[in-house]
Coordinates of C-alpha atoms and ligand atoms in Angstrom, one line a residue:
Chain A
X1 CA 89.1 -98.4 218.4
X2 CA 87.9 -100.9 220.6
X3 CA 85.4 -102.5 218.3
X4 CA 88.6 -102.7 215.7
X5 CA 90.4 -104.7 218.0
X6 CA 87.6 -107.0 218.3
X7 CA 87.1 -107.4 214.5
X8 CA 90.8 -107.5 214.2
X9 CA 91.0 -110.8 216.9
X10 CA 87.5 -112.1 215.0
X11 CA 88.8 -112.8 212.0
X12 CA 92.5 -113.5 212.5
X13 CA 90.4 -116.4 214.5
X14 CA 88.5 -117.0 211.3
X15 CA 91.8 -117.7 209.6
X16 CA 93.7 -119.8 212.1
X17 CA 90.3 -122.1 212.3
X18 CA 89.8 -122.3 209.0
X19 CA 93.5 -123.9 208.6
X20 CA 93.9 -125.4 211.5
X21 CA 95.0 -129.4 211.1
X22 CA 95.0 -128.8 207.5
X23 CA 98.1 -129.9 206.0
X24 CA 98.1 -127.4 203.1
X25 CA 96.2 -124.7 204.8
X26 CA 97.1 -121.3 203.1
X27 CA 97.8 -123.0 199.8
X28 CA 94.1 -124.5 199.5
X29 CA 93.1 -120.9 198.5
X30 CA 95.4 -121.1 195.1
X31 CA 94.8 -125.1 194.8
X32 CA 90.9 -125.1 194.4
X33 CA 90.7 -122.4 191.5
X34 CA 93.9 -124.0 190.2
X35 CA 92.2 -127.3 190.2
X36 CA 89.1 -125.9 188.0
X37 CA 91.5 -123.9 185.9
X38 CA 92.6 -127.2 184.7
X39 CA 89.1 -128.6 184.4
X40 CA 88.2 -125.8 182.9
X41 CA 91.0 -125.7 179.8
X42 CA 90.2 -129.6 179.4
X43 CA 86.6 -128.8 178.9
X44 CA 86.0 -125.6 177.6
X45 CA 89.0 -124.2 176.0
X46 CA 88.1 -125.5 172.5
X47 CA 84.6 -123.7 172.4
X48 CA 85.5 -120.2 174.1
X49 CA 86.5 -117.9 171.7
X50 CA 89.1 -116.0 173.8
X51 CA 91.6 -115.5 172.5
X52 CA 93.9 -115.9 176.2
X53 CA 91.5 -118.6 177.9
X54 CA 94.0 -118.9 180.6
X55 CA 93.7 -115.4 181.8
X56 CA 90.2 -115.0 180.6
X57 CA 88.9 -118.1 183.2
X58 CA 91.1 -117.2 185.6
X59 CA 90.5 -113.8 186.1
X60 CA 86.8 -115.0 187.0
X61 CA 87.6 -117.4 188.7
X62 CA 89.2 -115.9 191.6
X63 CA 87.0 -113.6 192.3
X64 CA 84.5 -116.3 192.1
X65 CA 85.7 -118.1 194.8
X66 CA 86.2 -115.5 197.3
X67 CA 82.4 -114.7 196.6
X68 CA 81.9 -118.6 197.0
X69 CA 84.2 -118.6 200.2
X70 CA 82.7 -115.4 201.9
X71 CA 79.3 -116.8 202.0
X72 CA 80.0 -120.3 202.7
X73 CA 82.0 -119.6 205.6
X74 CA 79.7 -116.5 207.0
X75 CA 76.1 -118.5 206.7
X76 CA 76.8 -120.5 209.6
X77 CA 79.0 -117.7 211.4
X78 CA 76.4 -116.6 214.0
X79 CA 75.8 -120.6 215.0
X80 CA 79.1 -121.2 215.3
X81 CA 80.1 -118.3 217.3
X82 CA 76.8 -119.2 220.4
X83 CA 79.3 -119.9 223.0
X84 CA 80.4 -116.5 222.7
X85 CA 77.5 -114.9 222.1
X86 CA 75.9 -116.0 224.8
X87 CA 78.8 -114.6 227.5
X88 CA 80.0 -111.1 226.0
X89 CA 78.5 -108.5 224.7
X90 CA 80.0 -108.1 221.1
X91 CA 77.9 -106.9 218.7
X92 CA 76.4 -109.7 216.3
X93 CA 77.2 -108.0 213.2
X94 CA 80.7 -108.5 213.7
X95 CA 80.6 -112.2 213.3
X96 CA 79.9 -111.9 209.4
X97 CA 81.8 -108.7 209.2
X98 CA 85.0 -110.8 210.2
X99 CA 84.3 -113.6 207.9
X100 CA 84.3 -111.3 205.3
X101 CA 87.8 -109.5 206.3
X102 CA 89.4 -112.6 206.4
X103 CA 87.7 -113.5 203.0
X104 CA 89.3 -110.1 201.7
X105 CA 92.2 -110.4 203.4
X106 CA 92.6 -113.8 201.3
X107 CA 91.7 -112.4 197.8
X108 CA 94.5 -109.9 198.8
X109 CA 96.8 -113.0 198.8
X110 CA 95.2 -115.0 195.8
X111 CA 95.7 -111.3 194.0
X112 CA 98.8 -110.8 194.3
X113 CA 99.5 -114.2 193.3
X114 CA 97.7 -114.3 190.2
X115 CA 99.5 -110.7 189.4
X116 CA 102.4 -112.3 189.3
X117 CA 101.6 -116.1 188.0
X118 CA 99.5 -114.4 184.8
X119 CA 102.3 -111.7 183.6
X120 CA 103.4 -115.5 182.1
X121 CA 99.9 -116.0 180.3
X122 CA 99.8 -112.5 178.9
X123 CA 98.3 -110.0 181.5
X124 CA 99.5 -106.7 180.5
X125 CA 100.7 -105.0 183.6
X126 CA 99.4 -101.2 183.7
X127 CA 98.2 -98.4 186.2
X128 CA 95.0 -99.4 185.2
X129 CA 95.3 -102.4 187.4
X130 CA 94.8 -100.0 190.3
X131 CA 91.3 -100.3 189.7
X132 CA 90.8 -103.8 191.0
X133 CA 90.6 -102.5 194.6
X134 CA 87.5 -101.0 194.0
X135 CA 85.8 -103.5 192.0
X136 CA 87.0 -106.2 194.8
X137 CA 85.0 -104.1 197.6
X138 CA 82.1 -103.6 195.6
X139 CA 81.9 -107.1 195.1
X140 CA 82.7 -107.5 198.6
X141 CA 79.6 -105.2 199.5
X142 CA 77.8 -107.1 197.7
X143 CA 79.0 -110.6 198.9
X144 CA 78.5 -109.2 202.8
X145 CA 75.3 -108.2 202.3
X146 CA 73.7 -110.8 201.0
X147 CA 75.8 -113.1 203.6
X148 CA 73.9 -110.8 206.4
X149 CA 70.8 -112.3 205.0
X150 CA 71.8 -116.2 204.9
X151 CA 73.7 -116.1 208.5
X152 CA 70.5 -114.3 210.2
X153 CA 68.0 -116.5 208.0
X154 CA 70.1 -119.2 209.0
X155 CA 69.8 -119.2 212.5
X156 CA 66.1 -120.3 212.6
X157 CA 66.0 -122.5 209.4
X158 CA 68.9 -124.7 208.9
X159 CA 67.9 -124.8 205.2
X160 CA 68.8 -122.0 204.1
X161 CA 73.3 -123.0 204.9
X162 CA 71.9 -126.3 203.4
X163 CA 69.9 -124.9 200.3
X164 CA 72.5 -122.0 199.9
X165 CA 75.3 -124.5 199.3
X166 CA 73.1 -126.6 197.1
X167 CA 72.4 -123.5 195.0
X168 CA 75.8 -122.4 194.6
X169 CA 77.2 -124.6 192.1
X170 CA 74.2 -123.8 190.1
X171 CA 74.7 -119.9 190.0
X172 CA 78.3 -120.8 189.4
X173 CA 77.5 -122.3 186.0
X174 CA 75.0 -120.1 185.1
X175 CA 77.3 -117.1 185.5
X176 CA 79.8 -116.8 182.2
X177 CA 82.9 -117.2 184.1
X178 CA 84.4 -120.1 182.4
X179 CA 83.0 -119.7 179.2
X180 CA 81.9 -116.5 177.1
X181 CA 78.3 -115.2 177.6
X182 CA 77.3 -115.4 174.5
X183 CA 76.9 -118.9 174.7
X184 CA 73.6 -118.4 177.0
X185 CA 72.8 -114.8 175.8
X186 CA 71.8 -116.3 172.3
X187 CA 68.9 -118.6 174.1
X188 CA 68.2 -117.2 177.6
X189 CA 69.2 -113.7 177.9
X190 CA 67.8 -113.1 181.1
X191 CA 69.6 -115.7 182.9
X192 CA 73.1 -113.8 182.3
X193 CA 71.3 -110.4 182.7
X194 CA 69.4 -111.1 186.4
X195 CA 72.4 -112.8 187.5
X196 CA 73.5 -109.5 190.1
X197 CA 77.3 -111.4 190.4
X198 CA 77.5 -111.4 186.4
X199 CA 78.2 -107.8 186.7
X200 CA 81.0 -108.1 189.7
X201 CA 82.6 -110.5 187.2
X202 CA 82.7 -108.5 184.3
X203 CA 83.4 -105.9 186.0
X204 CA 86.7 -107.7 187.2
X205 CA 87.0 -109.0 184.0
X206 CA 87.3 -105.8 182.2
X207 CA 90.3 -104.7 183.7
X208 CA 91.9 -107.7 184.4
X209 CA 91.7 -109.2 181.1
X210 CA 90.7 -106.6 178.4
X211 CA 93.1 -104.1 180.4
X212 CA 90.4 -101.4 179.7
X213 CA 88.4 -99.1 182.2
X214 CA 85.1 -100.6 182.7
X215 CA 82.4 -98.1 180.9
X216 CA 80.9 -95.8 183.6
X217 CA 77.4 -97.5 183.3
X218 CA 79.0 -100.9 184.3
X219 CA 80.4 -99.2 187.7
X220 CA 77.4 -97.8 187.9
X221 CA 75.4 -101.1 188.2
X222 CA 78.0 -102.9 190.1
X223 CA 77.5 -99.5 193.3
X224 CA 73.6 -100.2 192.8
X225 CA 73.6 -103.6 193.7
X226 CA 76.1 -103.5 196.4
X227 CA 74.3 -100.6 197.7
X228 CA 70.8 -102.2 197.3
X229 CA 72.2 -105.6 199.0
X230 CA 74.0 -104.1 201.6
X231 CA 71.0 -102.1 202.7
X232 CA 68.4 -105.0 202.8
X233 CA 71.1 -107.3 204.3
X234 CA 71.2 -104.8 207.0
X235 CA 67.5 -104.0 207.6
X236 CA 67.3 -107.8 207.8
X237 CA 70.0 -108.7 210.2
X238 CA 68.9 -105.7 212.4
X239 CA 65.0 -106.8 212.5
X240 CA 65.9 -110.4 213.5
X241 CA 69.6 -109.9 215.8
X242 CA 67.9 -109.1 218.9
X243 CA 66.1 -113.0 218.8
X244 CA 69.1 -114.7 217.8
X245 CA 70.2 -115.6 221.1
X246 CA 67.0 -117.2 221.8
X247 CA 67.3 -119.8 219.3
X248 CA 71.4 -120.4 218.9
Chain B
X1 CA 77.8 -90.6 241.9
X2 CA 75.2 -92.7 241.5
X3 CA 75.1 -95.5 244.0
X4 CA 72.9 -97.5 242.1
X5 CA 75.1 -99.5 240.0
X6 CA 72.2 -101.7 238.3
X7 CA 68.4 -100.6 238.2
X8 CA 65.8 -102.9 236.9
X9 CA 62.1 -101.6 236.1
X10 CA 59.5 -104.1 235.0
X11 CA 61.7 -106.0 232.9
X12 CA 60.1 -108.8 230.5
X13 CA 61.8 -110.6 228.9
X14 CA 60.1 -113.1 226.2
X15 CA 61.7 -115.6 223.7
X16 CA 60.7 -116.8 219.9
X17 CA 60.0 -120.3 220.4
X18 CA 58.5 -122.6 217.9
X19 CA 56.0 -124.7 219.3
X20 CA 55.8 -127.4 216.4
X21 CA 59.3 -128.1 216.3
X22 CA 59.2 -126.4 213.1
X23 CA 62.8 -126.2 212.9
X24 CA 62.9 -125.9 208.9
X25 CA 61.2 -124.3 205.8
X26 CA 59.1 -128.0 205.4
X27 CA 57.7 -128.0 209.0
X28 CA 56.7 -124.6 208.0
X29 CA 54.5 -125.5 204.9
X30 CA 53.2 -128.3 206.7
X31 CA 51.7 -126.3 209.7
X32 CA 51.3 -123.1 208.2
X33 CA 50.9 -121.2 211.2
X34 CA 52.9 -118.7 213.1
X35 CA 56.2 -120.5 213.6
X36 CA 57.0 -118.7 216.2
X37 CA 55.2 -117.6 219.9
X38 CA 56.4 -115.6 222.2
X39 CA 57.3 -117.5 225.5
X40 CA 58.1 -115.3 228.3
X41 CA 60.9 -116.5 230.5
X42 CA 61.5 -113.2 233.2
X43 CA 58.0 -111.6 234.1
X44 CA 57.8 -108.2 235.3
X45 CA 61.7 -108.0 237.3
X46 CA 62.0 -105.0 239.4
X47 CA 65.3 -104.8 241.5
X48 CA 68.6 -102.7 242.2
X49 CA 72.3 -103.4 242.8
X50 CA 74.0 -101.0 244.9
X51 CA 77.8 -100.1 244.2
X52 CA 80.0 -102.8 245.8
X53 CA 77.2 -105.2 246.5
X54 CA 77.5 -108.8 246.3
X55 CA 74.4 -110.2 245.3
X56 CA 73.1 -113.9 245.0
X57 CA 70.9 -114.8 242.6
X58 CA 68.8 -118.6 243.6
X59 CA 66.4 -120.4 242.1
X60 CA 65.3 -124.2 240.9
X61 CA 67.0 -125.1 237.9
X62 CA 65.0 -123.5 234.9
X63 CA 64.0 -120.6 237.1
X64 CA 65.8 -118.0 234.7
X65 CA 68.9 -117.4 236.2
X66 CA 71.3 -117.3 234.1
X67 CA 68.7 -115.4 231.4
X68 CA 68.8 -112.6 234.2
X69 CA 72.5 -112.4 234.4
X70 CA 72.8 -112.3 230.7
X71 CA 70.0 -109.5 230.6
X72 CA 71.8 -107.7 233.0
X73 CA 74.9 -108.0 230.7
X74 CA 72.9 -106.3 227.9
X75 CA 73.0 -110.2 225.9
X76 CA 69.1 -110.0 225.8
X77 CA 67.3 -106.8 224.9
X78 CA 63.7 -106.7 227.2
X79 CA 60.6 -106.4 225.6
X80 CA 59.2 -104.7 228.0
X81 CA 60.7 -102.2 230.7
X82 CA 64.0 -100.7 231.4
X83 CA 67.3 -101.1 232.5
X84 CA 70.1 -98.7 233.6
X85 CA 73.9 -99.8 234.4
X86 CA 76.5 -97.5 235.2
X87 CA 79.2 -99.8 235.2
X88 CA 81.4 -102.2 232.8
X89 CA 80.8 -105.9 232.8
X90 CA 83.3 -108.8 233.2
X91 CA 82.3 -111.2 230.5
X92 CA 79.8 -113.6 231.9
X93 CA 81.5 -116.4 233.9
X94 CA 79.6 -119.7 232.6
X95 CA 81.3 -122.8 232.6
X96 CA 83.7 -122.4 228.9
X97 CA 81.9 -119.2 228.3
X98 CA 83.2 -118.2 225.3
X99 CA 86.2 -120.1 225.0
X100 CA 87.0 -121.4 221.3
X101 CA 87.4 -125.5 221.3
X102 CA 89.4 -125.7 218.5
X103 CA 92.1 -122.6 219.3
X104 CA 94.6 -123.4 222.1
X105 CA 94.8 -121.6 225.5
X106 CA 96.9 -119.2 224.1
X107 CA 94.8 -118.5 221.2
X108 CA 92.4 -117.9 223.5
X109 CA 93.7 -115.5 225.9
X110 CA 94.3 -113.2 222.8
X111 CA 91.1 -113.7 221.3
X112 CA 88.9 -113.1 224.5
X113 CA 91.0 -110.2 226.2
X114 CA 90.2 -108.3 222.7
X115 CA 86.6 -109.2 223.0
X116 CA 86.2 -107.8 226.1
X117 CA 87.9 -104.8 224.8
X118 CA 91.0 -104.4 226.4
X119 CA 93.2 -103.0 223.5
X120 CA 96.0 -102.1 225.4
X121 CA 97.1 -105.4 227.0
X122 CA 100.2 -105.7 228.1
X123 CA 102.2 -109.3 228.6
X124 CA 102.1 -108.5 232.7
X125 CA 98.0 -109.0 231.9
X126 CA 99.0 -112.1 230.1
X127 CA 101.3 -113.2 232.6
X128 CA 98.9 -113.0 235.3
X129 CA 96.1 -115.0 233.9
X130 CA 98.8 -117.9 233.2
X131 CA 99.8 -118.1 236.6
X132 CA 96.6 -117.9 238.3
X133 CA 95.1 -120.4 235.7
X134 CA 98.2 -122.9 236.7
X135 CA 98.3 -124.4 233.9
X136 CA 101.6 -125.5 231.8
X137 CA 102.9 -124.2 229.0
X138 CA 101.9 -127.6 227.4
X139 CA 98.6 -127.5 228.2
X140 CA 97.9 -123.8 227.5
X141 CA 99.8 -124.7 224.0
X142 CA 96.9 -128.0 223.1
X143 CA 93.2 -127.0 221.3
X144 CA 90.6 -126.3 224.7
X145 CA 88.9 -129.2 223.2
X146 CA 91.4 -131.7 224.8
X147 CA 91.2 -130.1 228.4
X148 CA 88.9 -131.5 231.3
X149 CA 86.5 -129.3 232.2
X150 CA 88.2 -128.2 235.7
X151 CA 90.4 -127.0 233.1
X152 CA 88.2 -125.2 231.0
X153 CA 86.9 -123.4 234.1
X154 CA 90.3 -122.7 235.3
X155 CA 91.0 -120.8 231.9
X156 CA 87.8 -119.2 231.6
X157 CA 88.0 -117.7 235.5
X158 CA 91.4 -116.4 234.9
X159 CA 90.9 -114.6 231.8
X160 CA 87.8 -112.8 233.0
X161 CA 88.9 -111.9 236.3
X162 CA 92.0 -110.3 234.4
X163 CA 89.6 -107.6 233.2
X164 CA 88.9 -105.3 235.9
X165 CA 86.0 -104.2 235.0
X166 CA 83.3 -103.1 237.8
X167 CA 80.7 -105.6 237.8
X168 CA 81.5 -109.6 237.6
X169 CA 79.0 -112.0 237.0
X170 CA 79.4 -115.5 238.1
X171 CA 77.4 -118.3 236.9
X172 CA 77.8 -121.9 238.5
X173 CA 81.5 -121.6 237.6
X174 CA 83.2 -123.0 240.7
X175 CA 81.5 -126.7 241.2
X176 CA 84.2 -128.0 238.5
X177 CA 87.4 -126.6 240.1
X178 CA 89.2 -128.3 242.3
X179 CA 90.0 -128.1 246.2
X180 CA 92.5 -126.2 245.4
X181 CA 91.3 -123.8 242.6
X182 CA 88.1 -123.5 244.3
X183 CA 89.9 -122.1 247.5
X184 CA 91.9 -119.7 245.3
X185 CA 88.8 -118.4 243.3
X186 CA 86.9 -118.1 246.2
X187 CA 90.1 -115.7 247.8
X188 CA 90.2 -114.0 244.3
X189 CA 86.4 -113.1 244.9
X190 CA 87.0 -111.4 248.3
X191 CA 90.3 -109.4 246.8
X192 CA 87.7 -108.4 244.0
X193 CA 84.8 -107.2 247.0
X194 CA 87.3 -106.1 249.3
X195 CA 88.3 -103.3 246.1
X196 CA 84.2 -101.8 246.2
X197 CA 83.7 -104.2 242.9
X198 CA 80.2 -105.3 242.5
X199 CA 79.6 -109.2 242.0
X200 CA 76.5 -111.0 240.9
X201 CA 76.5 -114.8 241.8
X202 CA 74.2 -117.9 241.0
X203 CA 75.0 -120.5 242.6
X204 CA 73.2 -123.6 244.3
X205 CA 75.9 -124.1 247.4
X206 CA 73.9 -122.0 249.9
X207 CA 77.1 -122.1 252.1
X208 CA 79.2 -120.8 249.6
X209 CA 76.4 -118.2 248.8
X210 CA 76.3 -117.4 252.6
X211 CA 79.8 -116.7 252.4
X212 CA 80.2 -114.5 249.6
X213 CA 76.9 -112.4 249.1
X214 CA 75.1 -110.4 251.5
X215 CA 71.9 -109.8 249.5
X216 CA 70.2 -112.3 247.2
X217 CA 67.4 -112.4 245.0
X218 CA 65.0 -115.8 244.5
X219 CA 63.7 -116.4 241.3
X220 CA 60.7 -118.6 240.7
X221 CA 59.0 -119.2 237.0
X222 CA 60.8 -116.2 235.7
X223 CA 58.6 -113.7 238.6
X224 CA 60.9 -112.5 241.0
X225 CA 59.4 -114.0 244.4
X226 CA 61.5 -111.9 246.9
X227 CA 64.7 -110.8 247.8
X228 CA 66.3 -109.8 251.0
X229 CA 69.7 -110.7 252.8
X230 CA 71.6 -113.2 251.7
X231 CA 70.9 -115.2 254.8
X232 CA 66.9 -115.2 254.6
X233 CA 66.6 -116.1 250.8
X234 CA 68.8 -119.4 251.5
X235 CA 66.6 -120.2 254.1
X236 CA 63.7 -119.6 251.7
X237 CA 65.2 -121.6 249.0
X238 CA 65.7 -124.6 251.4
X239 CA 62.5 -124.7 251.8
X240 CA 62.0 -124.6 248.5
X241 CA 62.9 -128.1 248.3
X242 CA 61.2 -129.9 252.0
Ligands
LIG1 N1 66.4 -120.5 223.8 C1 65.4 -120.7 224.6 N2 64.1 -120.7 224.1 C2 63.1 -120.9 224.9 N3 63.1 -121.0 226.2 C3 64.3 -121.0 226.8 C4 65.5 -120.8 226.1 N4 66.6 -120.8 226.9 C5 66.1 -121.0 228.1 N5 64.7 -121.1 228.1 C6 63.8 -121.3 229.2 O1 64.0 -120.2 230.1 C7 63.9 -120.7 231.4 C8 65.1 -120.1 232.2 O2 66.3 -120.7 231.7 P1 67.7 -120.3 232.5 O3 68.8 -120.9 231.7 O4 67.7 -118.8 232.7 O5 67.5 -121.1 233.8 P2 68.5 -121.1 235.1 O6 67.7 -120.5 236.2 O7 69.8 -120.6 234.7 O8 68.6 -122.7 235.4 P3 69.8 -123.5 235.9 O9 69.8 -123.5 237.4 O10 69.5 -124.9 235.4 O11 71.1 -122.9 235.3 C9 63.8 -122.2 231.4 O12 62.5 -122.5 231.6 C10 64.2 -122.5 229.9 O13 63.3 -123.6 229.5
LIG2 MG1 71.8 -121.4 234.4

């Protein structure tokens, strides 16, 4: 109970900092996929064969971005958070664990949203739709686990916030979310295949934009690699926590 | 019930620190050694803290002061050794400790009281930590970023003497405050030991030490040299410094 309040206060700070002086604030979650939608239908909406290329790139796209946001913001959430830290005993995991809440608590928004904005550009509203929820905290799993890795790494080597947000645009245009994955598959298989967030995508994507349930082997995947991330993330962040106050 | 309130056995306490300033993955290839050593900054601590004590904790800057206190407060994890409280901890009183630059006074009232766990806060709590804090509305309502640091301290002290937990740890809080604030912190800290509360206190004002604590500890190079009544350590730290 009392850990949930602390969680709770954690990442409603999250939020207020992150919008803080910002004149937009909330609406900068909608405007940054909004403004690569458009990129997006100016460059590739000629060459994907989708047949809704609207709903197709933006179903991947926000969910994208909250895996974008969540490990941005939680890489340099144990540095940021020292002054508090070093004065009360919270536990350390809860740092990350709040950037992610607020991160879902955001997709949440962006969801409902786009639930409503893409009924115009033909999603097909169903019970099916349900079935979001669980893909989003899969991903979500997924996203927090490998963000235990970067924030803990991060503390002793400031390259890895660095090389983690160099790297991102890269894995962002390697995974099929604007375009259709045939368009690597033909030449470099592996690239699509060994890309764990490909899955989290399609597995989105499936419902969202095919309005089918995702085959049972695809769910299947998706709870492996969540699992298996969450579970290193952990071992990880628990091996190196107890030093982190040493070096913040 | 236990008496002893805080029992230390042989504590070590040791940090990572990398020696080559190796404070990236290039440094790293370049040296290829261990990045890391072990440097040990509290050597073999043995000491207790009665219920209701009020203990003093001296020392040349660098001394490992404030890395006691923030052992004590279960921060750092010993090597080597063991500890035992039976008590709950006020945050650590540091100047700003904890406080959020960029969230306003408010913000930060609600953020800390629900670190430190109190769930069940009512707006008398809230109240009370504005009024002692004297600040204005205004300033409690601006980002901590834009406040002097008397101001800072004034916020911090409030909030965590709001929490009535049993043990409160003071570190070289009260030099910023005023004449004024400094008065009323120092009457806040007898209220707190006249209730049977147990405080820890560094501090380099011996008079003020004098005042407060009856026993004291003096560190030196992370070894505990001695400890005694509050009077006799003081003296010893004087002469610390001929
Ligand atoms: N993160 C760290 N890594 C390595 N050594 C550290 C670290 N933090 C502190 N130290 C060392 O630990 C020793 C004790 O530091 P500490 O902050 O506890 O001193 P202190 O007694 O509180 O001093 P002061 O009177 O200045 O507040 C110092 O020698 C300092 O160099
Ligand atoms: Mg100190």
């Amino acid at each position: 109970m009392q850990n949930i309040t602390r969680i709770y206060a954690l990442s409603k700070r999250n939020i207020i900092l992150r919008y803080k002086n910002s004149f937009a604030g909330f609406l900068w979650g909608f405007l940054k996929p909004l403004l690569y939608l458009l990129i997006f239908i100016i460059v590739f909406s000629s060459q994907v064969s989708a047949n809704n290329y609207v709903l197709y790139a933006t179903s991947g796209l926000v969910f994208w971005f909250f895996f974008s946001n969540l490990t941005h913001q939680s890489v340099n959430s144990i540095i940021n958070s020292n002054g508090i830290i070093k004065s009360i005993n919270v536990p350390t995991i809860f740092f990350p664990l709040s950037e992610a809440i607020s991160e879902l608590f955001n997709l949440v928004l962006t969801l409902v949203v786009f639930l409503i904005a893409m009924h115009w550009f033909g999603l097909v509203y169903s019970p099916l739709l349900v079935f979001v929820i669980p893909a989003a905290i899969l991903f979500a799993i997924f996203s927090f686990g490998l963000s235990l890795i970067l924030c803990s790494l991060n503390v002793f080597f400031r390259d890895v916030g660095i090389l983690w947000t160099t790297v991102q645009p890269a894995i962002f245009y390697l995974t099929p979310i604007a375009y259709n994955k045939e368009m690597i598959t033909k030449n470099y298989p592996w690239v699509v295949y060994y890309n764990p967030i490909y899955y989290f995508i399609e597995l989105a994507r499936t419902i969202l934009y095919q309005n089918q349930m995702p085959n049972l082997s695809l769910w299947g995947i998706c709870f492996g690699i969540a699992g298996g991330m969450f579970l290193l993330g952990y071992v990880i962040f628990n091996g190196l926590k107890n030093q982190f106050i040493s070096t913040i | 019930m236990n008496t002893k309130l805080i029992s230390f056995k042989n504590v070590t306490v040791s940090f990572w620190q990398n020696d080559f300033g190796v404070h990236s993955i290039k440094d790293l290839m370049k040296h290829r050694k261990q990045p890391f050593s072990n440097k040990i900054i509290l050597n073999d601590v043995t000491f207790d803290v009665e219920r209701g004590a009020c203990m003093a904790i001296l020392g040349r800057n660098g001394s490992g002061k404030s890395t006691l206190l923030r052992t004590i407060a279960g921060l750092i994890k010993p090597i080597k050794g063991q500890i035992t409280i039976n008590g709950t901890f006020a945050p650590i009183l540091a100047i700003g400790a904890g406080v959020e630059l960029e969230l306003s006074g408010y913000e930060n009232i609600n953020l800390l009281l629900s670190l430190y766990g109190r769930y069940k806060r009512n707006s008398n709590t809230i109240q009370d930590i504005i009024a002692f804090s004297e600040l204005s509305h205004e300033q409690l309502s601006m980002p901590v970023k834009r406040y002097s640091s008397g101001m800072v301290a004034r916020l911090a002290f409030s909030i965590s003497i709001a929490n009535d937990a049993d043990i409160l740890i003071i570190d070289e809080v009260l030099a910023v405050g005023d004449k004024g604030f400094q008065q009323k912190c120092m009457d806040k800290i007898f209220g707190i030991k006249a209730e049977g509360k147990t405080i820890l206190f560094v501090s380099h004002f011996t008079e003020e030490v004098m005042k407060i604590c009856n026993t004291a500890l003096l560190l030196d190079k992370g070894n505990l040299i001695d400890s005694g009544t509050a009077e006799e350590i003081c003296n010893k730290y004087m002469r610390l410094f001929p």
